[in-house]
């Protein structure tokens, strides 16, 4: 496995991921499991975030503690990525949220951008996390990465629930500097570009649409 790809196989995550895959899991349950998985993933994604020492006073005495020294920006790829925001902000409530609006053209399977917003004072040492539950072909992920880089936004990490090996290969080939965190890598795509076995359309299952 590529050193920039972290496959998170914690038993709690794999248990919840199985429930998300089930076709009879309803929208409410799907969102709840997705939120829980995202929170668990956040600990792994943020494991090397920088800290700085601070002096505090406990009820007993003064001591040295730590606080996070980096800003954190989240970039959900709309619309499905929005379903992972709450899981992250529960863990890191100070995170700022940009938005990358893209949809996949059903004929070409290529991403089409319709929205891009990001915090204007983003610095180079900001922790920038792109989130999207699914990595099918990797096209939307690559487009999002290139959009952020073209605006001077570096130090990028991509967090997904599951994806295809094709998508992982495409992203790491074009952007070898971007770390990928994922819970499952499925073997193939079908003729419509859906991950097999996958879980269907994440956006539709989150929002209860067709």
PDB file of C-alpha atoms in Angstrom:
ATOM      1  CA  UNK A   1       0.000   0.000   0.000  1.00  0.00           C
ATOM      2  CA  UNK A   2       1.134   3.546  -0.826  1.00  0.00           C
ATOM      3  CA  UNK A   3       2.609   5.258   2.249  1.00  0.00           C
ATOM      4  CA  UNK A   4       0.316   8.223   1.655  1.00  0.00           C
ATOM      5  CA  UNK A   5      -2.783   6.011   1.924  1.00  0.00           C
ATOM      6  CA  UNK A   6      -4.056   5.054   5.389  1.00  0.00           C
ATOM      7  CA  UNK A   7      -6.622   2.256   5.484  1.00  0.00           C
ATOM      8  CA  UNK A   8      -8.432   2.587   8.809  1.00  0.00           C
ATOM      9  CA  UNK A   9      -9.626  -0.860   9.855  1.00  0.00           C
ATOM     10  CA  UNK A  10     -10.621  -0.233  13.476  1.00  0.00           C
ATOM     11  CA  UNK A  11     -13.235  -2.826  14.540  1.00  0.00           C
ATOM     12  CA  UNK A  12     -15.789  -0.157  15.532  1.00  0.00           C
ATOM     13  CA  UNK A  13     -15.491   1.491  12.131  1.00  0.00           C
ATOM     14  CA  UNK A  14     -15.789  -1.781  10.232  1.00  0.00           C
ATOM     15  CA  UNK A  15     -18.864  -2.730  12.279  1.00  0.00           C
ATOM     16  CA  UNK A  16     -20.591   0.568  11.505  1.00  0.00           C
ATOM     17  CA  UNK A  17     -19.473   0.512   7.865  1.00  0.00           C
ATOM     18  CA  UNK A  18     -21.234  -2.823   7.402  1.00  0.00           C
ATOM     19  CA  UNK A  19     -24.502  -1.274   8.599  1.00  0.00           C
ATOM     20  CA  UNK A  20     -24.049   1.652   6.211  1.00  0.00           C
ATOM     21  CA  UNK A  21     -23.587  -0.717   3.271  1.00  0.00           C
ATOM     22  CA  UNK A  22     -26.873  -2.543   3.915  1.00  0.00           C
ATOM     23  CA  UNK A  23     -29.585  -1.543   1.464  1.00  0.00           C
ATOM     24  CA  UNK A  24     -32.278  -1.627   4.178  1.00  0.00           C
ATOM     25  CA  UNK A  25     -30.482   0.940   6.379  1.00  0.00           C
ATOM     26  CA  UNK A  26     -32.745   4.004   6.275  1.00  0.00           C
ATOM     27  CA  UNK A  27     -31.638   7.626   5.858  1.00  0.00           C
ATOM     28  CA  UNK A  28     -31.737   8.445   9.590  1.00  0.00           C
ATOM     29  CA  UNK A  29     -29.633   5.412  10.493  1.00  0.00           C
ATOM     30  CA  UNK A  30     -27.280   6.034   7.574  1.00  0.00           C
ATOM     31  CA  UNK A  31     -26.567   9.592   8.735  1.00  0.00           C
ATOM     32  CA  UNK A  32     -26.057   8.470  12.323  1.00  0.00           C
ATOM     33  CA  UNK A  33     -23.573   5.742  11.363  1.00  0.00           C
ATOM     34  CA  UNK A  34     -21.757   8.114   9.001  1.00  0.00           C
ATOM     35  CA  UNK A  35     -21.465  10.695  11.769  1.00  0.00           C
ATOM     36  CA  UNK A  36     -20.080   8.107  14.184  1.00  0.00           C
ATOM     37  CA  UNK A  37     -17.546   6.777  11.669  1.00  0.00           C
ATOM     38  CA  UNK A  38     -16.382  10.289  10.791  1.00  0.00           C
ATOM     39  CA  UNK A  39     -15.765  11.094  14.442  1.00  0.00           C
ATOM     40  CA  UNK A  40     -13.668   7.961  14.823  1.00  0.00           C
ATOM     41  CA  UNK A  41     -11.739   8.742  11.626  1.00  0.00           C
ATOM     42  CA  UNK A  42     -10.985  12.265  12.837  1.00  0.00           C
ATOM     43  CA  UNK A  43      -8.699  10.918  15.565  1.00  0.00           C
ATOM     44  CA  UNK A  44      -6.524   9.172  12.967  1.00  0.00           C
ATOM     45  CA  UNK A  45      -6.573  12.092  10.526  1.00  0.00           C
ATOM     46  CA  UNK A  46      -5.473  14.569  13.209  1.00  0.00           C
ATOM     47  CA  UNK A  47      -2.883  12.374  14.906  1.00  0.00           C
ATOM     48  CA  UNK A  48       0.074  14.527  13.798  1.00  0.00           C
ATOM     49  CA  UNK A  49      -1.467  17.989  14.178  1.00  0.00           C
ATOM     50  CA  UNK A  50       0.939  20.437  15.826  1.00  0.00           C
ATOM     51  CA  UNK A  51       0.672  21.337  19.501  1.00  0.00           C
ATOM     52  CA  UNK A  52       2.098  24.182  21.545  1.00  0.00           C
ATOM     53  CA  UNK A  53       2.777  24.312  25.264  1.00  0.00           C
ATOM     54  CA  UNK A  54       0.674  26.521  27.522  1.00  0.00           C
ATOM     55  CA  UNK A  55       0.710  27.121  31.245  1.00  0.00           C
ATOM     56  CA  UNK A  56      -2.478  26.262  33.113  1.00  0.00           C
ATOM     57  CA  UNK A  57      -3.556  26.008  36.719  1.00  0.00           C
ATOM     58  CA  UNK A  58      -5.282  22.902  38.034  1.00  0.00           C
ATOM     59  CA  UNK A  59      -7.206  22.928  41.350  1.00  0.00           C
ATOM     60  CA  UNK A  60      -3.913  21.802  42.918  1.00  0.00           C
ATOM     61  CA  UNK A  61      -1.054  23.614  41.171  1.00  0.00           C
ATOM     62  CA  UNK A  62       0.269  25.261  38.037  1.00  0.00           C
ATOM     63  CA  UNK A  63       1.430  22.957  35.265  1.00  0.00           C
ATOM     64  CA  UNK A  64       2.210  22.815  31.566  1.00  0.00           C
ATOM     65  CA  UNK A  65      -0.445  21.652  29.116  1.00  0.00           C
ATOM     66  CA  UNK A  66      -0.949  21.685  25.374  1.00  0.00           C
ATOM     67  CA  UNK A  67      -3.265  23.207  22.789  1.00  0.00           C
ATOM     68  CA  UNK A  68      -3.628  22.736  19.062  1.00  0.00           C
ATOM     69  CA  UNK A  69      -1.395  25.203  17.261  1.00  0.00           C
ATOM     70  CA  UNK A  70      -2.781  24.901  13.730  1.00  0.00           C
ATOM     71  CA  UNK A  71      -5.978  26.104  12.136  1.00  0.00           C
ATOM     72  CA  UNK A  72      -8.166  23.397  10.616  1.00  0.00           C
ATOM     73  CA  UNK A  73     -10.205  23.911   7.460  1.00  0.00           C
ATOM     74  CA  UNK A  74     -12.763  21.383   6.217  1.00  0.00           C
ATOM     75  CA  UNK A  75     -13.735  21.211   2.556  1.00  0.00           C
ATOM     76  CA  UNK A  76     -16.773  18.984   1.981  1.00  0.00           C
ATOM     77  CA  UNK A  77     -17.409  18.140  -1.658  1.00  0.00           C
ATOM     78  CA  UNK A  78     -21.122  18.819  -2.061  1.00  0.00           C
ATOM     79  CA  UNK A  79     -23.449  17.389  -1.591  1.00  0.00           C
ATOM     80  CA  UNK A  80     -22.497  14.080   0.014  1.00  0.00           C
ATOM     81  CA  UNK A  81     -19.451  15.531   1.766  1.00  0.00           C
ATOM     82  CA  UNK A  82     -21.760  17.665   3.872  1.00  0.00           C
ATOM     83  CA  UNK A  83     -22.827  14.463   5.616  1.00  0.00           C
ATOM     84  CA  UNK A  84     -19.363  14.156   7.186  1.00  0.00           C
ATOM     85  CA  UNK A  85     -19.094  17.713   8.508  1.00  0.00           C
ATOM     86  CA  UNK A  86     -20.859  17.175  11.846  1.00  0.00           C
ATOM     87  CA  UNK A  87     -18.634  14.227  12.708  1.00  0.00           C
ATOM     88  CA  UNK A  88     -15.547  16.386  12.295  1.00  0.00           C
ATOM     89  CA  UNK A  89     -16.896  19.510  13.980  1.00  0.00           C
ATOM     90  CA  UNK A  90     -18.008  17.480  17.002  1.00  0.00           C
ATOM     91  CA  UNK A  91     -14.352  16.518  17.419  1.00  0.00           C
ATOM     92  CA  UNK A  92     -12.813  19.839  16.330  1.00  0.00           C
ATOM     93  CA  UNK A  93     -15.496  22.523  16.843  1.00  0.00           C
ATOM     94  CA  UNK A  94     -13.073  25.321  15.933  1.00  0.00           C
ATOM     95  CA  UNK A  95     -12.694  24.025  12.362  1.00  0.00           C
ATOM     96  CA  UNK A  96     -13.694  26.407   9.593  1.00  0.00           C
ATOM     97  CA  UNK A  97     -15.701  25.117   6.669  1.00  0.00           C
ATOM     98  CA  UNK A  98     -15.207  25.857   2.991  1.00  0.00           C
ATOM     99  CA  UNK A  99     -17.386  24.332   0.290  1.00  0.00           C
ATOM    100  CA  UNK A 100     -16.618  22.691  -3.036  1.00  0.00           C
ATOM    101  CA  UNK A 101     -19.737  22.181  -5.123  1.00  0.00           C
ATOM    102  CA  UNK A 102     -19.405  19.542  -7.839  1.00  0.00           C
ATOM    103  CA  UNK A 103     -21.653  17.075  -9.568  1.00  0.00           C
ATOM    104  CA  UNK A 104     -20.740  14.196 -11.835  1.00  0.00           C
ATOM    105  CA  UNK A 105     -21.940  14.405 -15.427  1.00  0.00           C
ATOM    106  CA  UNK A 106     -23.866  11.162 -15.926  1.00  0.00           C
ATOM    107  CA  UNK A 107     -22.682  10.790 -19.536  1.00  0.00           C
ATOM    108  CA  UNK A 108     -19.001  11.664 -19.260  1.00  0.00           C
ATOM    109  CA  UNK A 109     -18.602  10.780 -15.543  1.00  0.00           C
ATOM    110  CA  UNK A 110     -16.501  13.966 -15.283  1.00  0.00           C
ATOM    111  CA  UNK A 111     -16.912  16.480 -12.418  1.00  0.00           C
ATOM    112  CA  UNK A 112     -18.643  19.801 -13.072  1.00  0.00           C
ATOM    113  CA  UNK A 113     -17.924  22.624 -10.602  1.00  0.00           C
ATOM    114  CA  UNK A 114     -20.696  24.986  -9.510  1.00  0.00           C
ATOM    115  CA  UNK A 115     -19.464  26.414  -6.163  1.00  0.00           C
ATOM    116  CA  UNK A 116     -16.173  27.176  -4.441  1.00  0.00           C
ATOM    117  CA  UNK A 117     -15.829  29.003  -1.108  1.00  0.00           C
ATOM    118  CA  UNK A 118     -12.900  28.986   1.305  1.00  0.00           C
ATOM    119  CA  UNK A 119     -11.631  30.973   4.326  1.00  0.00           C
ATOM    120  CA  UNK A 120      -9.697  33.912   2.918  1.00  0.00           C
ATOM    121  CA  UNK A 121      -6.954  33.962   5.544  1.00  0.00           C
ATOM    122  CA  UNK A 122      -5.871  30.381   4.934  1.00  0.00           C
ATOM    123  CA  UNK A 123      -2.156  30.027   5.655  1.00  0.00           C
ATOM    124  CA  UNK A 124       0.286  27.465   4.353  1.00  0.00           C
ATOM    125  CA  UNK A 125       0.454  25.641   7.694  1.00  0.00           C
ATOM    126  CA  UNK A 126      -3.323  25.271   7.956  1.00  0.00           C
ATOM    127  CA  UNK A 127      -4.582  21.703   8.210  1.00  0.00           C
ATOM    128  CA  UNK A 128      -6.769  21.364   5.101  1.00  0.00           C
ATOM    129  CA  UNK A 129      -9.085  18.355   5.003  1.00  0.00           C
ATOM    130  CA  UNK A 130     -11.211  17.481   1.965  1.00  0.00           C
ATOM    131  CA  UNK A 131     -14.137  15.220   2.826  1.00  0.00           C
ATOM    132  CA  UNK A 132     -16.372  13.086   0.611  1.00  0.00           C
ATOM    133  CA  UNK A 133     -17.844   9.685   1.528  1.00  0.00           C
ATOM    134  CA  UNK A 134     -17.139   8.059  -1.840  1.00  0.00           C
ATOM    135  CA  UNK A 135     -14.156   7.839  -4.197  1.00  0.00           C
ATOM    136  CA  UNK A 136     -15.446   6.229  -7.391  1.00  0.00           C
ATOM    137  CA  UNK A 137     -13.243   7.254 -10.330  1.00  0.00           C
ATOM    138  CA  UNK A 138     -11.409   9.892  -8.286  1.00  0.00           C
ATOM    139  CA  UNK A 139     -12.371  12.598 -10.775  1.00  0.00           C
ATOM    140  CA  UNK A 140     -14.135  14.882  -8.297  1.00  0.00           C
ATOM    141  CA  UNK A 141     -11.387  14.392  -5.728  1.00  0.00           C
ATOM    142  CA  UNK A 142      -8.683  15.334  -8.232  1.00  0.00           C
ATOM    143  CA  UNK A 143     -10.658  18.369  -9.413  1.00  0.00           C
ATOM    144  CA  UNK A 144     -11.139  19.506  -5.801  1.00  0.00           C
ATOM    145  CA  UNK A 145      -7.449  19.060  -4.996  1.00  0.00           C
ATOM    146  CA  UNK A 146      -6.430  21.017  -8.100  1.00  0.00           C
ATOM    147  CA  UNK A 147      -8.909  23.791  -7.303  1.00  0.00           C
ATOM    148  CA  UNK A 148      -7.493  24.211  -3.800  1.00  0.00           C
ATOM    149  CA  UNK A 149      -3.888  24.079  -4.971  1.00  0.00           C
ATOM    150  CA  UNK A 150      -4.580  26.674  -7.672  1.00  0.00           C
ATOM    151  CA  UNK A 151      -5.673  29.010  -4.864  1.00  0.00           C
ATOM    152  CA  UNK A 152      -2.462  28.448  -2.917  1.00  0.00           C
ATOM    153  CA  UNK A 153      -3.961  25.965  -0.452  1.00  0.00           C
ATOM    154  CA  UNK A 154      -1.514  23.186   0.417  1.00  0.00           C
ATOM    155  CA  UNK A 155      -1.054  20.595   3.186  1.00  0.00           C
ATOM    156  CA  UNK A 156      -4.058  18.642   1.903  1.00  0.00           C
ATOM    157  CA  UNK A 157      -5.584  15.479   3.292  1.00  0.00           C
ATOM    158  CA  UNK A 158      -8.475  13.598   1.691  1.00  0.00           C
ATOM    159  CA  UNK A 159     -10.898  11.685   3.906  1.00  0.00           C
ATOM    160  CA  UNK A 160     -13.399   9.213   2.446  1.00  0.00           C
ATOM    161  CA  UNK A 161     -15.550   6.396   3.743  1.00  0.00           C
ATOM    162  CA  UNK A 162     -14.784   4.013   0.910  1.00  0.00           C
ATOM    163  CA  UNK A 163     -13.499   4.014  -2.646  1.00  0.00           C
ATOM    164  CA  UNK A 164     -12.282   1.974  -5.568  1.00  0.00           C
ATOM    165  CA  UNK A 165      -8.685   0.982  -6.144  1.00  0.00           C
ATOM    166  CA  UNK A 166      -8.910   2.854  -9.466  1.00  0.00           C
ATOM    167  CA  UNK A 167      -9.701   6.099  -7.655  1.00  0.00           C
ATOM    168  CA  UNK A 168      -6.880   5.641  -5.152  1.00  0.00           C
ATOM    169  CA  UNK A 169      -4.415   4.989  -7.982  1.00  0.00           C
ATOM    170  CA  UNK A 170      -5.620   8.005  -9.980  1.00  0.00           C
ATOM    171  CA  UNK A 171      -5.298  10.390  -7.038  1.00  0.00           C
ATOM    172  CA  UNK A 172      -1.896   9.173  -5.845  1.00  0.00           C
ATOM    173  CA  UNK A 173      -0.521   9.310  -9.387  1.00  0.00           C
ATOM    174  CA  UNK A 174      -1.585  12.923  -9.986  1.00  0.00           C
ATOM    175  CA  UNK A 175      -1.127  14.207  -6.433  1.00  0.00           C
ATOM    176  CA  UNK A 176       1.405  12.032  -4.581  1.00  0.00           C
ATOM    177  CA  UNK A 177       1.727  14.644  -1.821  1.00  0.00           C
ATOM    178  CA  UNK A 178      -1.925  14.335  -0.688  1.00  0.00           C
ATOM    179  CA  UNK A 179      -2.598  11.923   2.159  1.00  0.00           C
ATOM    180  CA  UNK A 180      -5.697   9.737   1.811  1.00  0.00           C
ATOM    181  CA  UNK A 181      -7.594   8.282   4.759  1.00  0.00           C
ATOM    182  CA  UNK A 182     -10.194   5.644   3.922  1.00  0.00           C
ATOM    183  CA  UNK A 183     -12.066   2.791   5.648  1.00  0.00           C
ATOM    184  CA  UNK A 184     -12.469   0.352   2.737  1.00  0.00           C
ATOM    185  CA  UNK A 185     -11.119  -0.059  -0.794  1.00  0.00           C
ATOM    186  CA  UNK A 186     -13.519  -1.968  -3.054  1.00  0.00           C
ATOM    187  CA  UNK A 187     -12.297  -3.895  -6.108  1.00  0.00           C
ATOM    188  CA  UNK A 188     -14.087  -2.318  -9.073  1.00  0.00           C
ATOM    189  CA  UNK A 189     -16.620   0.044 -10.662  1.00  0.00           C
ATOM    190  CA  UNK A 190     -19.696  -0.995 -12.632  1.00  0.00           C
ATOM    191  CA  UNK A 191     -20.637   0.285 -16.108  1.00  0.00           C
ATOM    192  CA  UNK A 192     -22.275   3.358 -14.532  1.00  0.00           C
ATOM    193  CA  UNK A 193     -19.214   4.288 -12.503  1.00  0.00           C
ATOM    194  CA  UNK A 194     -20.605   3.067  -9.166  1.00  0.00           C
ATOM    195  CA  UNK A 195     -18.349   1.341  -6.651  1.00  0.00           C
ATOM    196  CA  UNK A 196     -18.888  -2.424  -6.353  1.00  0.00           C
ATOM    197  CA  UNK A 197     -20.016  -3.626  -3.829  1.00  0.00           C
ATOM    198  CA  UNK A 198     -20.084  -0.049  -2.505  1.00  0.00           C
ATOM    199  CA  UNK A 199     -23.179   1.314  -0.806  1.00  0.00           C
ATOM    200  CA  UNK A 200     -25.088   3.048  -3.596  1.00  0.00           C
ATOM    201  CA  UNK A 201     -25.294   6.823  -3.982  1.00  0.00           C
ATOM    202  CA  UNK A 202     -24.136   8.343  -0.665  1.00  0.00           C
ATOM    203  CA  UNK A 203     -25.867  11.681  -1.327  1.00  0.00           C
ATOM    204  CA  UNK A 204     -29.212  10.032  -1.994  1.00  0.00           C
ATOM    205  CA  UNK A 205     -28.906   7.826   1.072  1.00  0.00           C
ATOM    206  CA  UNK A 206     -27.932  10.767   3.324  1.00  0.00           C
ATOM    207  CA  UNK A 207     -30.692  13.077   2.143  1.00  0.00           C
ATOM    208  CA  UNK A 208     -33.376  10.538   1.258  1.00  0.00           C
ATOM    209  CA  UNK A 209     -33.503  11.473  -2.429  1.00  0.00           C
ATOM    210  CA  UNK A 210     -33.427   9.530  -5.689  1.00  0.00           C
TER     211      UNK A 210
END
